[in-house]
Amino acid sequence: MSQPPPGPVESLFERFLWSTRYCVLLAVIFGLISAVALFIFGSIEIFHVIQKMVLGKLDDTAYLVAVIIGAVDLYLIGIVMLIFSFGIYELFISQIDIARANSAINILEIKNLDELKNRIVKVVLMVLIVTFFKQIVSIDFSTPLEMLYFAGSIFAICFGVYFMHKSH
């Protein structure tokens, strides 16, 4: 049994409803702008710390490591924004044909929102690990209990990463 053809009002409304998916272009555009800004700011941080090092104005290794880790953190968040932008574009608008032509790169193999979420969660977890490492570099331990807490937190991160990879 076939359905009767839609009426003009229903047809118009469905066309309008389907066109609203283009609203995600705002998220795509601003996600890409955010990613580029994060890559630029991370690079500027590294450039400044290298400049200080070359000029002899930097002798604090912990500061150097903290700045570089902070820049890596910005790069990872930029990657999250790229994956997000590419993913929602492909899910709501169209496949990126030029990217599909290059079979060596498979970051766009996202078929649904769950896959997009899983990819973003993995990168966010890496951001949290890098942020944790950045904070740990600057901590001075004064008691053995603090060292034990530190070891326990590293174990908890490793445990979480192990189970995240085990699930795939």
mmCIF file of N, CA and C in Angstrom, residues 35-145:
data_model
loop_
_atom_site.group_PDB
_atom_site.id
_atom_site.type_symbol
_atom_site.label_atom_id
_atom_site.label_comp_id
_atom_site.label_asym_id
_atom_site.label_seq_id
_atom_site.Cartn_x
_atom_site.Cartn_y
_atom_site.Cartn_z
ATOM 1 N N ALA A 35 40.177 26.082 15.582
ATOM 2 C CA ALA A 35 41.309 25.160 15.406
ATOM 3 C C ALA A 35 42.542 25.911 14.914
ATOM 4 N N VAL A 36 42.369 26.753 13.911
ATOM 5 C CA VAL A 36 43.499 27.522 13.378
ATOM 6 C C VAL A 36 44.058 28.444 14.456
ATOM 7 N N ALA A 37 43.179 29.111 15.205
ATOM 8 C CA ALA A 37 43.633 30.011 16.273
ATOM 9 C C ALA A 37 44.424 29.238 17.327
ATOM 10 N N LEU A 38 43.960 28.059 17.695
ATOM 11 C CA LEU A 38 44.673 27.255 18.693
ATOM 12 C C LEU A 38 46.044 26.823 18.183
ATOM 13 N N PHE A 39 46.126 26.433 16.911
ATOM 14 C CA PHE A 39 47.421 26.055 16.330
ATOM 15 C C PHE A 39 48.375 27.257 16.312
ATOM 16 N N ILE A 40 47.853 28.413 15.975
ATOM 17 C CA ILE A 40 48.690 29.625 15.938
ATOM 18 C C ILE A 40 49.164 29.987 17.348
ATOM 19 N N PHE A 41 48.256 29.995 18.327
ATOM 20 C CA PHE A 41 48.642 30.366 19.691
ATOM 21 C C PHE A 41 49.639 29.368 20.286
ATOM 22 N N GLY A 42 49.443 28.074 20.005
ATOM 23 C CA GLY A 42 50.398 27.074 20.476
ATOM 24 C C GLY A 42 51.775 27.286 19.867
ATOM 25 N N SER A 43 51.802 27.617 18.600
ATOM 26 C CA SER A 43 53.077 27.866 17.918
ATOM 27 C C SER A 43 53.743 29.132 18.444
ATOM 28 N N ILE A 44 52.951 30.166 18.718
ATOM 29 C CA ILE A 44 53.503 31.402 19.272
ATOM 30 C C ILE A 44 54.122 31.145 20.642
ATOM 31 N N GLU A 45 53.459 30.337 21.475
ATOM 32 C CA GLU A 45 54.016 30.011 22.790
ATOM 33 C C GLU A 45 55.375 29.333 22.649
ATOM 34 N N ILE A 46 55.453 28.360 21.743
ATOM 35 C CA ILE A 46 56.728 27.664 21.543
ATOM 36 C C ILE A 46 57.774 28.620 20.984
ATOM 37 N N PHE A 47 57.382 29.462 20.051
ATOM 38 C CA PHE A 47 58.316 30.427 19.473
ATOM 39 C C PHE A 47 58.885 31.345 20.555
ATOM 40 N N HIS A 48 58.029 31.846 21.437
ATOM 41 C CA HIS A 48 58.484 32.755 22.493
ATOM 42 C C HIS A 48 59.440 32.063 23.471
ATOM 43 N N VAL A 49 59.140 30.840 23.828
ATOM 44 C CA VAL A 49 60.011 30.152 24.780
ATOM 45 C C VAL A 49 61.358 29.818 24.119
ATOM 46 N N ILE A 50 61.354 29.488 22.837
ATOM 47 C CA ILE A 50 62.611 29.237 22.131
ATOM 48 C C ILE A 50 63.403 30.539 22.009
ATOM 49 N N GLN A 51 62.700 31.625 21.751
ATOM 50 C CA GLN A 51 63.346 32.934 21.662
ATOM 51 C C GLN A 51 64.022 33.281 22.998
ATOM 52 N N LYS A 52 63.337 33.061 24.115
ATOM 53 C CA LYS A 52 63.922 33.322 25.426
ATOM 54 C C LYS A 52 65.143 32.435 25.673
ATOM 55 N N MET A 53 65.024 31.174 25.229
ATOM 56 C CA MET A 53 66.118 30.239 25.429
ATOM 57 C C MET A 53 67.354 30.673 24.635
ATOM 58 N N VAL A 54 67.162 31.063 23.377
ATOM 59 C CA VAL A 54 68.269 31.479 22.517
ATOM 60 C C VAL A 54 68.923 32.749 23.053
ATOM 61 N N LEU A 55 68.118 33.666 23.575
ATOM 62 C CA LEU A 55 68.652 34.924 24.104
ATOM 63 C C LEU A 55 69.262 34.772 25.497
ATOM 64 N N GLY A 56 69.176 33.573 26.045
ATOM 65 C CA GLY A 56 69.758 33.322 27.357
ATOM 66 C C GLY A 56 68.920 33.827 28.507
ATOM 67 N N LYS A 57 67.667 34.139 28.270
ATOM 68 C CA LYS A 57 66.779 34.646 29.320
ATOM 69 C C LYS A 57 65.978 33.545 29.992
ATOM 70 N N LEU A 58 66.292 32.298 29.653
ATOM 71 C CA LEU A 58 65.526 31.180 30.203
ATOM 72 C C LEU A 58 66.491 30.125 30.707
ATOM 73 N N ASP A 59 66.447 29.884 31.999
ATOM 74 C CA ASP A 59 67.286 28.833 32.564
ATOM 75 C C ASP A 59 66.466 27.855 33.403
ATOM 76 N N ASP A 60 65.165 28.016 33.381
ATOM 77 C CA ASP A 60 64.260 27.165 34.152
ATOM 78 C C ASP A 60 63.705 26.064 33.249
ATOM 79 N N THR A 61 64.224 24.866 33.412
ATOM 80 C CA THR A 61 63.803 23.741 32.578
ATOM 81 C C THR A 61 62.341 23.383 32.810
ATOM 82 N N ALA A 62 61.898 23.471 34.049
ATOM 83 C CA ALA A 62 60.497 23.148 34.350
ATOM 84 C C ALA A 62 59.558 24.098 33.614
ATOM 85 N N TYR A 63 59.931 25.380 33.545
ATOM 86 C CA TYR A 63 59.118 26.349 32.812
ATOM 87 C C TYR A 63 59.091 26.005 31.323
ATOM 88 N N LEU A 64 60.248 25.656 30.776
ATOM 89 C CA LEU A 64 60.339 25.273 29.362
ATOM 90 C C LEU A 64 59.423 24.091 29.065
ATOM 91 N N VAL A 65 59.497 23.072 29.891
ATOM 92 C CA VAL A 65 58.657 21.886 29.700
ATOM 93 C C VAL A 65 57.182 22.243 29.846
ATOM 94 N N ALA A 66 56.845 23.067 30.816
ATOM 95 C CA ALA A 66 55.450 23.452 31.027
ATOM 96 C C ALA A 66 54.891 24.215 29.828
ATOM 97 N N VAL A 67 55.678 25.110 29.253
ATOM 98 C CA VAL A 67 55.213 25.876 28.095
ATOM 99 C C VAL A 67 55.017 24.966 26.894
ATOM 100 N N ILE A 68 55.957 24.074 26.668
ATOM 101 C CA ILE A 68 55.838 23.161 25.520
ATOM 102 C C ILE A 68 54.652 22.229 25.702
ATOM 103 N N ILE A 69 54.462 21.738 26.905
ATOM 104 C CA ILE A 69 53.295 20.875 27.163
ATOM 105 C C ILE A 69 52.006 21.670 26.983
ATOM 106 N N GLY A 70 52.005 22.923 27.411
ATOM 107 C CA GLY A 70 50.833 23.772 27.207
ATOM 108 C C GLY A 70 50.532 23.960 25.728
ATOM 109 N N ALA A 71 51.579 24.114 24.926
ATOM 110 C CA ALA A 71 51.382 24.253 23.478
ATOM 111 C C ALA A 71 50.833 22.960 22.879
ATOM 112 N N VAL A 72 51.344 21.835 23.328
ATOM 113 C CA VAL A 72 50.818 20.549 22.857
ATOM 114 C C VAL A 72 49.345 20.430 23.211
ATOM 115 N N ASP A 73 48.995 20.903 24.389
ATOM 116 C CA ASP A 73 47.599 20.916 24.821
ATOM 117 C C ASP A 73 46.742 21.740 23.852
ATOM 118 N N LEU A 74 47.232 22.905 23.468
ATOM 119 C CA LEU A 74 46.496 23.735 22.504
ATOM 120 C C LEU A 74 46.369 23.024 21.154
ATOM 121 N N TYR A 75 47.432 22.370 20.725
ATOM 122 C CA TYR A 75 47.367 21.620 19.460
ATOM 123 C C TYR A 75 46.318 20.510 19.529
ATOM 124 N N LEU A 76 46.295 19.786 20.647
ATOM 125 C CA LEU A 76 45.315 18.701 20.788
ATOM 126 C C LEU A 76 43.881 19.227 20.785
ATOM 127 N N ILE A 77 43.658 20.347 21.449
ATOM 128 C CA ILE A 77 42.314 20.928 21.446
ATOM 129 C C ILE A 77 41.968 21.400 20.030
ATOM 130 N N GLY A 78 42.954 21.924 19.304
ATOM 131 C CA GLY A 78 42.743 22.288 17.902
ATOM 132 C C GLY A 78 42.356 21.083 17.066
ATOM 133 N N ILE A 79 42.978 19.950 17.342
ATOM 134 C CA ILE A 79 42.629 18.718 16.627
ATOM 135 C C ILE A 79 41.197 18.309 16.942
ATOM 136 N N VAL A 80 40.792 18.470 18.198
ATOM 137 C CA VAL A 80 39.394 18.179 18.563
ATOM 138 C C VAL A 80 38.451 19.040 17.718
ATOM 139 N N MET A 81 38.786 20.309 17.583
ATOM 140 C CA MET A 81 37.926 21.212 16.810
ATOM 141 C C MET A 81 37.898 20.820 15.328
ATOM 142 N N LEU A 82 39.033 20.382 14.784
ATOM 143 C CA LEU A 82 39.051 19.928 13.391
ATOM 144 C C LEU A 82 38.183 18.686 13.204
ATOM 145 N N ILE A 83 38.374 17.711 14.081
ATOM 146 C CA ILE A 83 37.579 16.481 13.982
ATOM 147 C C ILE A 83 36.096 16.802 14.113
ATOM 148 N N PHE A 84 35.757 17.667 15.052
ATOM 149 C CA PHE A 84 34.369 18.087 15.241
ATOM 150 C C PHE A 84 33.832 18.743 13.971
ATOM 151 N N SER A 85 34.586 19.687 13.414
ATOM 152 C CA SER A 85 34.128 20.411 12.226
ATOM 153 C C SER A 85 33.958 19.481 11.034
ATOM 154 N N PHE A 86 34.961 18.652 10.785
ATOM 155 C CA PHE A 86 34.867 17.707 9.668
ATOM 156 C C PHE A 86 33.701 16.741 9.875
ATOM 157 N N GLY A 87 33.588 16.255 11.106
ATOM 158 C CA GLY A 87 32.564 15.252 11.398
ATOM 159 C C GLY A 87 31.150 15.776 11.225
ATOM 160 N N ILE A 88 30.869 16.941 11.778
ATOM 161 C CA ILE A 88 29.490 17.421 11.652
ATOM 162 C C ILE A 88 29.193 17.872 10.230
ATOM 163 N N TYR A 89 30.214 18.336 9.512
ATOM 164 C CA TYR A 89 29.987 18.681 8.103
ATOM 165 C C TYR A 89 29.588 17.432 7.334
ATOM 166 N N GLU A 90 30.337 16.355 7.549
ATOM 167 C CA GLU A 90 30.037 15.119 6.824
ATOM 168 C C GLU A 90 28.717 14.491 7.262
ATOM 169 N N LEU A 91 28.360 14.627 8.515
ATOM 170 C CA LEU A 91 27.113 14.021 8.988
ATOM 171 C C LEU A 91 25.880 14.796 8.530
ATOM 172 N N PHE A 92 25.985 16.120 8.464
ATOM 173 C CA PHE A 92 24.798 16.924 8.190
ATOM 174 C C PHE A 92 24.739 17.534 6.796
ATOM 175 N N ILE A 93 25.888 17.771 6.174
ATOM 176 C CA ILE A 93 25.890 18.482 4.894
ATOM 177 C C ILE A 93 26.249 17.550 3.744
ATOM 178 N N SER A 94 27.500 17.125 3.693
ATOM 179 C CA SER A 94 27.957 16.316 2.562
ATOM 180 C C SER A 94 29.310 15.709 2.891
ATOM 181 N N GLN A 95 29.639 14.630 2.221
ATOM 182 C CA GLN A 95 30.975 14.063 2.369
ATOM 183 C C GLN A 95 31.988 15.008 1.730
ATOM 184 N N ILE A 96 33.172 15.051 2.289
ATOM 185 C CA ILE A 96 34.246 15.880 1.744
ATOM 186 C C ILE A 96 34.948 15.034 0.690
ATOM 187 N N ASP A 97 34.592 15.266 -0.560
ATOM 188 C CA ASP A 97 35.039 14.410 -1.656
ATOM 189 C C ASP A 97 36.551 14.375 -1.811
ATOM 190 N N ILE A 98 37.189 15.516 -1.683
ATOM 191 C CA ILE A 98 38.641 15.565 -1.860
ATOM 192 C C ILE A 98 39.350 14.745 -0.780
ATOM 193 N N ALA A 99 38.784 14.712 0.408
ATOM 194 C CA ALA A 99 39.370 13.916 1.488
ATOM 195 C C ALA A 99 39.150 12.431 1.241
ATOM 196 N N ARG A 100 38.020 12.076 0.688
ATOM 197 C CA ARG A 100 37.720 10.667 0.399
ATOM 198 C C ARG A 100 38.621 10.122 -0.707
ATOM 199 N N ALA A 101 39.138 11.026 -1.557
ATOM 200 C CA ALA A 101 40.009 10.592 -2.645
ATOM 201 C C ALA A 101 41.365 10.136 -2.117
ATOM 202 N N ASN A 102 41.772 10.623 -0.949
ATOM 203 C CA ASN A 102 43.040 10.248 -0.356
ATOM 204 C C ASN A 102 42.791 9.121 0.649
ATOM 205 N N SER A 103 43.023 7.891 0.243
ATOM 206 C CA SER A 103 42.714 6.745 1.101
ATOM 207 C C SER A 103 43.740 6.550 2.218
ATOM 208 N N ALA A 104 44.861 7.249 2.151
ATOM 209 C CA ALA A 104 45.880 7.112 3.195
ATOM 210 C C ALA A 104 45.455 7.778 4.500
ATOM 211 N N ILE A 105 44.553 8.740 4.408
ATOM 212 C CA ILE A 105 44.083 9.445 5.602
ATOM 213 C C ILE A 105 42.636 9.040 5.846
ATOM 214 N N ASN A 106 42.363 8.516 7.034
ATOM 215 C CA ASN A 106 41.014 8.013 7.300
ATOM 216 C C ASN A 106 40.344 8.695 8.492
ATOM 217 N N ILE A 107 40.703 9.947 8.780
ATOM 218 C CA ILE A 107 40.081 10.615 9.932
ATOM 219 C C ILE A 107 38.608 10.902 9.706
ATOM 220 N N LEU A 108 38.166 10.845 8.453
ATOM 221 C CA LEU A 108 36.777 11.190 8.170
ATOM 222 C C LEU A 108 35.864 9.976 8.056
ATOM 223 N N GLU A 109 36.298 8.854 8.541
ATOM 224 C CA GLU A 109 35.455 7.670 8.509
ATOM 225 C C GLU A 109 34.453 7.723 9.661
ATOM 226 N N ILE A 110 33.614 8.725 9.632
ATOM 227 C CA ILE A 110 32.613 8.925 10.680
ATOM 228 C C ILE A 110 31.242 8.725 10.060
ATOM 229 N N LYS A 111 30.534 7.713 10.540
ATOM 230 C CA LYS A 111 29.249 7.373 9.940
ATOM 231 C C LYS A 111 28.046 7.834 10.763
ATOM 232 N N ASN A 112 28.289 8.143 12.053
ATOM 233 C CA ASN A 112 27.184 8.594 12.889
ATOM 234 C C ASN A 112 27.723 9.426 14.056
ATOM 235 N N LEU A 113 26.833 9.981 14.829
ATOM 236 C CA LEU A 113 27.229 10.852 15.936
ATOM 237 C C LEU A 113 28.006 10.105 17.014
ATOM 238 N N ASP A 114 27.715 8.822 17.217
ATOM 239 C CA ASP A 114 28.460 8.050 18.213
ATOM 240 C C ASP A 114 29.932 7.920 17.836
ATOM 241 N N GLU A 115 30.209 7.668 16.562
ATOM 242 C CA GLU A 115 31.599 7.584 16.114
ATOM 243 C C GLU A 115 32.302 8.927 16.278
ATOM 244 N N LEU A 116 31.612 10.013 15.943
ATOM 245 C CA LEU A 116 32.186 11.349 16.119
ATOM 246 C C LEU A 116 32.489 11.591 17.593
ATOM 247 N N LYS A 117 31.546 11.264 18.441
ATOM 248 C CA LYS A 117 31.721 11.443 19.886
ATOM 249 C C LYS A 117 32.900 10.616 20.392
ATOM 250 N N ASN A 118 33.020 9.379 19.947
ATOM 251 C CA ASN A 118 34.116 8.523 20.399
ATOM 252 C C ASN A 118 35.476 9.077 19.987
ATOM 253 N N ARG A 119 35.568 9.595 18.778
ATOM 254 C CA ARG A 119 36.843 10.183 18.338
ATOM 255 C C ARG A 119 37.185 11.418 19.157
ATOM 256 N N ILE A 120 36.188 12.235 19.402
ATOM 257 C CA ILE A 120 36.431 13.452 20.184
ATOM 258 C C ILE A 120 36.798 13.091 21.619
ATOM 259 N N VAL A 121 36.129 12.104 22.193
ATOM 260 C CA VAL A 121 36.416 11.700 23.574
ATOM 261 C C VAL A 121 37.861 11.222 23.697
ATOM 262 N N LYS A 122 38.346 10.487 22.712
ATOM 263 C CA LYS A 122 39.730 10.006 22.772
ATOM 264 C C LYS A 122 40.719 11.168 22.785
ATOM 265 N N VAL A 123 40.480 12.157 21.955
ATOM 266 C CA VAL A 123 41.398 13.296 21.918
ATOM 267 C C VAL A 123 41.255 14.128 23.188
ATOM 268 N N VAL A 124 40.039 14.289 23.681
ATOM 269 C CA VAL A 124 39.839 15.037 24.930
ATOM 270 C C VAL A 124 40.555 14.327 26.079
ATOM 271 N N LEU A 125 40.514 13.012 26.099
ATOM 272 C CA LEU A 125 41.235 12.270 27.129
ATOM 273 C C LEU A 125 42.735 12.556 27.035
ATOM 274 N N MET A 126 43.259 12.618 25.830
ATOM 275 C CA MET A 126 44.676 12.964 25.664
ATOM 276 C C MET A 126 44.948 14.380 26.160
ATOM 277 N N VAL A 127 44.026 15.302 25.907
ATOM 278 C CA VAL A 127 44.182 16.670 26.399
ATOM 279 C C VAL A 127 44.240 16.661 27.926
ATOM 280 N N LEU A 128 43.371 15.888 28.556
ATOM 281 C CA LEU A 128 43.368 15.821 30.018
ATOM 282 C C LEU A 128 44.666 15.227 30.549
ATOM 283 N N ILE A 129 45.184 14.222 29.872
ATOM 284 C CA ILE A 129 46.442 13.613 30.297
ATOM 285 C C ILE A 129 47.584 14.619 30.168
ATOM 286 N N VAL A 130 47.614 15.346 29.060
ATOM 287 C CA VAL A 130 48.667 16.341 28.861
ATOM 288 C C VAL A 130 48.538 17.459 29.891
ATOM 289 N N THR A 131 47.320 17.898 30.158
ATOM 290 C CA THR A 131 47.100 18.935 31.172
ATOM 291 C C THR A 131 47.545 18.452 32.549
ATOM 292 N N PHE A 132 47.219 17.216 32.855
ATOM 293 C CA PHE A 132 47.647 16.617 34.118
ATOM 294 C C PHE A 132 49.173 16.623 34.202
ATOM 295 N N PHE A 133 49.829 16.205 33.138
ATOM 296 C CA PHE A 133 51.289 16.165 33.116
ATOM 297 C C PHE A 133 51.873 17.566 33.293
ATOM 298 N N LYS A 134 51.255 18.547 32.665
ATOM 299 C CA LYS A 134 51.721 19.933 32.801
ATOM 300 C C LYS A 134 51.633 20.389 34.259
ATOM 301 N N GLN A 135 50.568 20.027 34.943
ATOM 302 C CA GLN A 135 50.407 20.413 36.342
ATOM 303 C C GLN A 135 51.401 19.678 37.236
ATOM 304 N N ILE A 136 51.646 18.415 36.933
ATOM 305 C CA ILE A 136 52.540 17.600 37.753
ATOM 306 C C ILE A 136 53.976 18.111 37.684
ATOM 307 N N VAL A 137 54.381 18.632 36.522
ATOM 308 C CA VAL A 137 55.753 19.105 36.353
ATOM 309 C C VAL A 137 56.088 20.199 37.367
ATOM 310 N N SER A 138 55.110 21.008 37.712
ATOM 311 C CA SER A 138 55.384 22.147 38.592
ATOM 312 C C SER A 138 55.126 21.869 40.073
ATOM 313 N N ILE A 139 54.807 20.645 40.429
ATOM 314 C CA ILE A 139 54.494 20.329 41.829
ATOM 315 C C ILE A 139 55.764 19.919 42.571
ATOM 316 N N ASP A 140 55.911 20.454 43.774
ATOM 317 C CA ASP A 140 56.981 20.029 44.671
ATOM 318 C C ASP A 140 56.359 19.126 45.733
ATOM 319 N N PHE A 141 56.870 17.915 45.835
ATOM 320 C CA PHE A 141 56.342 16.966 46.802
ATOM 321 C C PHE A 141 57.085 17.134 48.124
ATOM 322 N N SER A 142 56.309 17.239 49.196
ATOM 323 C CA SER A 142 56.943 17.435 50.504
ATOM 324 C C SER A 142 56.784 16.227 51.428
ATOM 325 N N THR A 143 55.840 15.348 51.116
ATOM 326 C CA THR A 143 55.653 14.162 51.957
ATOM 327 C C THR A 143 55.552 12.920 51.087
ATOM 328 N N PRO A 144 55.866 11.772 51.675
ATOM 329 C CA PRO A 144 55.720 10.522 50.915
ATOM 330 C C PRO A 144 54.266 10.256 50.493
ATOM 331 N N LEU A 145 53.315 10.734 51.297
ATOM 332 C CA LEU A 145 51.908 10.541 50.955
ATOM 333 C C LEU A 145 51.552 11.266 49.658
#
